[in-house]
Structure formats: structure tokens, C-alpha cells
Amino acid sequence: GESVGLHLPTLSVQEGDNSIINCAYSNSASDYFIWYKQESGKGPQFIIDIRSNMDKRQGQRVTVLLNKTVKHLSLQIAATQPGDSAVYFCAEGTGGGNKLTFGTGTQLKVEL
Amino acid sequence: GAVVSQHPSWVICKSGTSVKIECRSLDFQATTMFWYRQFPKQSLMLMATSNEGSKATYEQGVEKDKFLINHASLTLSTLTVTSAHPEDSSFYICSATGTSYNSPLHFGNGTRLTVT
């Protein structure tokens, strides 16, 4: 079946460095992609989204890049802070609905 | 901003009993709510999609008679785990979306269920 997966289960970065979290998706029909942050014991928190008619979208300290040719999604976090430590999930959807398929997640650890 | 509230945040029950989890949209009308299950160190797995006033649509492999979903109003959906067993212990998360096309999805903070 279709699936969304991540390359790296754990990413450790130094405080102040930039972080890049990657995600590969396999459903070519997906047209909506979202990055979520999940802290321990809490629900997912929306970070940023992007639609398939865009290649890049920027938010506050975060940038999402979408490469539809290779079905790849990435989340870039600038000047990573200790508060960014969490598990990050990509998710994909189709047709404007909110039924999402989540990737396996990446644990981001920020070292002081 | 939009808030989705889940209750309880954690619950411990004995094997064989049933547990009800509530998901409420606090400041918007949620026509659709989704229920997810998340095991430790794993991703969120969609269990079912719940539309207000109609029967829930369950994902393949999810027992509808075991996980009863009710979405009787635009602000409340409930998930009842019937005859719970230790393997049902998990983190259950709901999400809700509003009435407009492309309405954003809001997540609750989850319910930690432990079955002893």
C-alpha cells in the first residue's frame, strides 16, 4: 500500500545549528503535506504545510521543501533551539481532505 | 486559536472493562473527527473517520465492534474501547476539522490508556 517514511529515526544537532529532517512519500496522488512536532505525552502540533503546486514554503525559522520528482519532503529548522527537541512527523493527504497518512517520525535531539 | 480537548488525559482500567474517551472541539464546529492510535516510539495510525450524524468509517484491521465511535454533535466525538485488554494499551489521539473545504486539522493532546 501507499506509505510515508522517514530516512533517519534520530537526529542530533548542536544548539544554534540548522536541522534538516527528511521524509519520503510514495503516493504520487498526494497533494498536501504537513509537518508536525510532537512532544512527549502530547498530541501533534502543526508546524508548516505545503501544497503540491509549490516547491518551497517558509515560516518562522522553518522551511519546507517539496520535490515531487523524487517524492521527497524536508523540514529545515534554522538556529535550532533546545525547545525544538521533539519527534517530527511528516504527513500527506489528498483532495483537500484531512485524512492524513503519517510518516514514521524523526526524533530531534538538540545538544547544548 | 482553535482548540481540541480530549478527556481523560490518562486512564488505567482493568482487563475486560470498557473505557470512553471524549474529544471536543472548543471553539469551532467539527464536522469530521479522526481517531488515531499511537504505540510507543511509533507513528500515528488512523483508526477511523467520524462524521457528525453518520456512522464512522473504520480503517482496515480496526474492529468496529471493539472501538465504538459516536459523533452525535458538531463539538463532540467519543471513542469507547470495549472489553479492553492489555494489548489495547496505547496513546489515543483525536483530531477535528471544521465545516469549510481545506479547514485546518486540529489535534487533541491524546489519552494514555493502560489496561492492566
Short mmCIF file of C-alpha atoms in Angstrom, two decimals:
data_model
loop_
_atom_site.label_atom_id
_atom_site.label_comp_id
_atom_site.label_asym_id
_atom_site.label_seq_id
_atom_site.Cartn_x
_atom_site.Cartn_y
_atom_site.Cartn_z
CA GLY A 1 0.00 0.00 0.00
CA GLU A 2 0.98 3.65 -0.13
CA SER A 3 3.19 4.82 2.69
CA VAL A 4 5.13 7.74 4.00
CA GLY A 5 8.52 7.09 5.53
CA LEU A 6 11.49 8.86 7.01
CA HIS A 7 15.16 8.26 6.35
CA LEU A 8 16.53 9.00 9.83
CA PRO A 9 14.92 7.89 13.06
CA THR A 10 17.13 10.13 15.24
CA LEU A 11 18.86 13.41 14.51
CA SER A 12 21.21 15.11 16.94
CA VAL A 13 22.25 18.70 16.36
CA GLN A 14 24.08 21.34 18.30
CA GLU A 15 22.14 24.28 19.58
CA GLY A 16 22.26 27.07 17.05
CA ASP A 17 22.87 24.80 14.09
CA ASN A 18 20.36 24.22 11.34
CA SER A 19 18.39 20.97 11.28
CA ILE A 20 17.13 19.13 8.25
CA ILE A 21 14.57 16.38 8.63
CA ASN A 22 13.69 14.31 5.60
CA CYS A 23 10.65 12.40 4.51
CA ALA A 24 9.94 10.19 1.51
CA TYR A 25 6.43 9.57 0.32
CA SER A 26 5.16 7.06 -2.18
CA ASN A 27 1.64 8.18 -3.04
CA SER A 28 2.01 10.24 -6.19
CA ALA A 29 -1.59 11.39 -5.80
CA SER A 30 -0.84 13.22 -2.54
CA ASP A 31 -1.20 16.94 -2.95
CA TYR A 32 -0.99 18.22 0.60
CA PHE A 33 1.88 17.76 3.01
CA ILE A 34 2.26 18.79 6.61
CA TRP A 35 4.97 18.71 9.22
CA TYR A 36 4.01 18.13 12.83
CA LYS A 37 6.00 18.35 16.03
CA GLN A 38 5.11 16.02 18.88
CA GLU A 39 6.45 16.43 22.37
CA SER A 40 6.36 13.56 24.79
CA GLY A 41 2.85 12.77 26.00
CA LYS A 42 1.19 15.36 23.80
CA GLY A 43 -0.68 15.46 20.54
CA PRO A 44 0.88 16.61 17.26
CA GLN A 45 1.42 20.31 16.85
CA PHE A 46 1.15 21.86 13.40
CA ILE A 47 4.39 23.38 12.14
CA ILE A 48 4.01 24.11 8.46
CA ASP A 49 2.26 22.77 5.39
CA ILE A 50 2.72 22.87 1.65
CA ARG A 51 0.58 22.02 -1.34
CA SER A 52 1.80 20.20 -4.38
CA ASN A 53 1.70 23.31 -6.55
CA MET A 54 4.56 24.74 -4.51
CA ASP A 55 8.19 23.70 -4.08
CA LYS A 56 9.05 25.73 -1.02
CA ARG A 57 7.31 27.45 1.82
CA GLN A 58 8.78 29.40 4.69
CA GLY A 59 7.57 30.04 8.17
CA GLN A 60 9.17 31.39 11.28
CA ARG A 61 12.56 29.60 11.47
CA VAL A 62 11.17 26.73 9.42
CA THR A 63 11.17 25.94 5.73
CA VAL A 64 9.50 23.06 3.97
CA LEU A 65 10.79 21.87 0.62
CA LEU A 66 8.86 19.60 -1.69
CA ASN A 67 10.44 17.67 -4.54
CA LYS A 68 7.66 15.95 -6.41
CA THR A 69 10.03 14.38 -8.91
CA VAL A 70 11.59 12.16 -6.30
CA LYS A 71 8.68 12.29 -3.87
CA HIS A 72 10.70 13.89 -1.13
CA LEU A 73 9.80 16.34 1.58
CA SER A 74 12.11 18.08 4.01
CA LEU A 75 11.80 20.33 7.01
CA GLN A 76 14.55 22.79 7.74
CA ILE A 77 14.78 24.39 11.15
CA ALA A 78 17.08 27.38 11.42
CA ALA A 79 19.10 28.08 14.56
CA THR A 80 17.81 25.01 16.35
CA GLN A 81 16.92 25.58 19.98
CA PRO A 82 16.53 23.18 22.91
CA GLY A 83 12.78 23.71 22.71
CA ASP A 84 12.83 22.19 19.25
CA SER A 85 13.66 18.79 20.72
CA ALA A 86 10.74 16.54 19.85
CA VAL A 87 9.59 13.94 17.36
CA TYR A 88 8.78 15.33 13.96
CA PHE A 89 6.30 13.69 11.62
CA CYS A 90 5.51 14.38 8.03
CA ALA A 91 2.01 13.63 6.87
CA GLU A 92 0.36 13.52 3.48
CA GLY A 93 -3.17 13.90 2.24
CA THR A 94 -5.13 14.16 -0.96
CA GLY A 95 -8.02 16.12 -2.38
CA GLY A 96 -8.18 18.80 0.26
CA GLY A 97 -9.49 16.45 2.87
CA ASN A 98 -7.90 15.95 6.23
CA LYS A 99 -7.46 12.21 6.20
CA LEU A 100 -3.73 12.05 6.66
CA THR A 101 -1.11 9.34 6.44
CA PHE A 102 1.75 9.89 8.86
CA GLY A 103 5.38 9.04 8.39
CA THR A 104 7.38 7.08 10.92
CA GLY A 105 8.82 10.12 12.70
CA THR A 106 12.26 11.52 13.47
CA GLN A 107 13.48 12.22 16.98
CA LEU A 108 15.31 15.53 17.00
CA LYS A 109 17.74 15.99 19.89
CA VAL A 110 19.29 19.38 20.45
CA GLU A 111 22.58 19.27 22.29
CA LEU A 112 23.76 22.23 24.31
CA GLY B 1 -6.82 29.62 18.14
CA ALA B 2 -8.86 26.51 17.60
CA VAL B 3 -8.63 24.01 20.41
CA VAL B 4 -9.46 20.34 20.58
CA SER B 5 -9.80 18.89 24.04
CA GLN B 6 -9.54 15.24 24.98
CA HIS B 7 -10.68 13.71 28.21
CA PRO B 8 -9.36 11.98 30.15
CA SER B 9 -5.68 12.63 29.51
CA TRP B 10 -4.85 9.28 31.01
CA VAL B 11 -6.82 6.30 32.29
CA ILE B 12 -6.00 2.96 33.84
CA CYS B 13 -8.58 0.21 33.66
CA LYS B 14 -8.84 -3.48 34.33
CA SER B 15 -8.93 -6.04 31.58
CA GLY B 16 -12.47 -6.69 30.39
CA THR B 17 -13.86 -3.28 31.23
CA SER B 18 -14.82 -0.53 28.80
CA VAL B 19 -13.37 2.93 28.60
CA LYS B 20 -14.82 6.02 26.96
CA ILE B 21 -12.64 8.82 25.60
CA GLU B 22 -14.11 12.18 24.68
CA CYS B 23 -12.94 14.57 22.01
CA ARG B 24 -14.37 18.07 21.98
CA SER B 25 -13.87 21.00 19.66
CA LEU B 26 -13.99 24.01 21.94
CA ASP B 27 -14.41 26.95 19.61
CA PHE B 28 -15.43 25.58 16.24
CA GLN B 29 -17.87 23.13 14.75
CA ALA B 30 -16.17 19.90 13.81
CA THR B 31 -17.95 18.13 11.00
CA THR B 32 -15.26 15.48 10.85
CA MET B 33 -13.18 13.96 13.60
CA PHE B 34 -10.42 11.42 13.26
CA TRP B 35 -9.24 8.90 15.82
CA TYR B 36 -5.63 7.74 15.87
CA ARG B 37 -3.72 5.22 17.92
CA GLN B 38 -0.05 5.58 18.66
CA PHE B 39 2.18 2.95 20.23
CA PRO B 40 5.45 3.98 21.90
CA LYS B 41 8.14 5.15 19.51
CA GLN B 42 5.76 4.72 16.59
CA SER B 43 3.73 6.89 14.31
CA LEU B 44 0.07 7.77 14.45
CA MET B 45 -2.14 5.17 12.85
CA LEU B 46 -5.57 6.26 11.71
CA MET B 47 -8.31 4.12 13.24
CA ALA B 48 -11.46 5.74 11.94
CA THR B 49 -13.06 8.80 10.45
CA SER B 50 -16.13 10.14 12.16
CA ASN B 51 -18.63 12.44 10.51
CA GLU B 52 -21.27 14.17 12.58
CA GLY B 53 -24.57 12.37 12.42
CA SER B 54 -23.37 9.35 10.49
CA LYS B 55 -21.59 6.10 11.11
CA ALA B 56 -17.84 6.13 11.43
CA THR B 57 -15.63 4.77 8.68
CA TYR B 58 -13.06 2.38 10.04
CA GLU B 59 -9.65 1.66 8.61
CA GLN B 60 -8.79 -1.83 7.56
CA GLY B 61 -7.94 -4.03 10.50
CA VAL B 62 -9.72 -1.90 13.10
CA GLU B 63 -12.57 -3.73 14.82
CA LYS B 64 -15.63 -1.51 14.77
CA ASP B 65 -17.35 -3.54 17.47
CA LYS B 66 -14.40 -3.09 19.78
CA PHE B 67 -13.76 0.58 19.12
CA LEU B 68 -17.16 2.25 19.19
CA ILE B 69 -17.25 5.76 17.83
CA ASN B 70 -20.08 8.20 18.30
CA HIS B 71 -20.20 11.67 16.78
CA ALA B 72 -23.60 12.91 17.84
CA SER B 73 -22.89 16.63 17.77
CA LEU B 74 -20.66 19.08 15.96
CA THR B 75 -18.48 19.51 19.02
CA LEU B 76 -18.19 16.04 20.48
CA SER B 77 -17.00 12.64 19.38
CA THR B 78 -16.42 9.70 21.67
CA LEU B 79 -14.33 6.57 21.34
CA THR B 80 -15.27 3.64 23.55
CA VAL B 81 -12.81 0.80 23.89
CA THR B 82 -14.97 -2.16 24.79
CA SER B 83 -13.76 -5.17 26.75
CA ALA B 84 -10.30 -3.69 26.90
CA HIS B 85 -7.26 -5.94 27.00
CA PRO B 86 -3.61 -5.14 27.76
CA GLU B 87 -2.81 -5.04 24.04
CA ASP B 88 -5.22 -2.11 23.73
CA SER B 89 -2.92 -0.05 25.93
CA SER B 90 -1.86 2.85 23.76
CA PHE B 91 -1.98 6.59 23.22
CA TYR B 92 -5.24 7.56 21.55
CA ILE B 93 -5.38 10.90 19.76
CA CYS B 94 -8.27 12.66 18.11
CA SER B 95 -8.26 15.41 15.55
CA ALA B 96 -11.03 17.60 14.25
CA THR B 97 -11.69 19.73 11.25
CA GLY B 98 -14.30 22.36 10.53
CA THR B 99 -17.03 22.86 8.03
CA SER B 100 -15.11 24.60 5.27
CA TYR B 101 -13.14 22.95 2.49
CA ASN B 102 -9.47 22.86 3.48
CA SER B 103 -10.31 23.68 7.07
CA PRO B 104 -7.18 23.07 9.14
CA LEU B 105 -6.86 19.98 11.23
CA HIS B 106 -6.52 20.40 14.98
CA PHE B 107 -5.26 17.69 17.30
CA GLY B 108 -6.12 16.92 20.86
CA ASN B 109 -3.44 16.17 23.42
CA GLY B 110 -4.17 12.49 23.49
CA THR B 111 -5.34 9.96 26.05
CA ARG B 112 -2.94 7.44 27.55
CA LEU B 113 -4.82 4.18 28.11
CA THR B 114 -3.28 1.49 30.27
CA VAL B 115 -5.12 -1.81 30.63
CA THR B 116 -3.99 -3.99 33.49
#
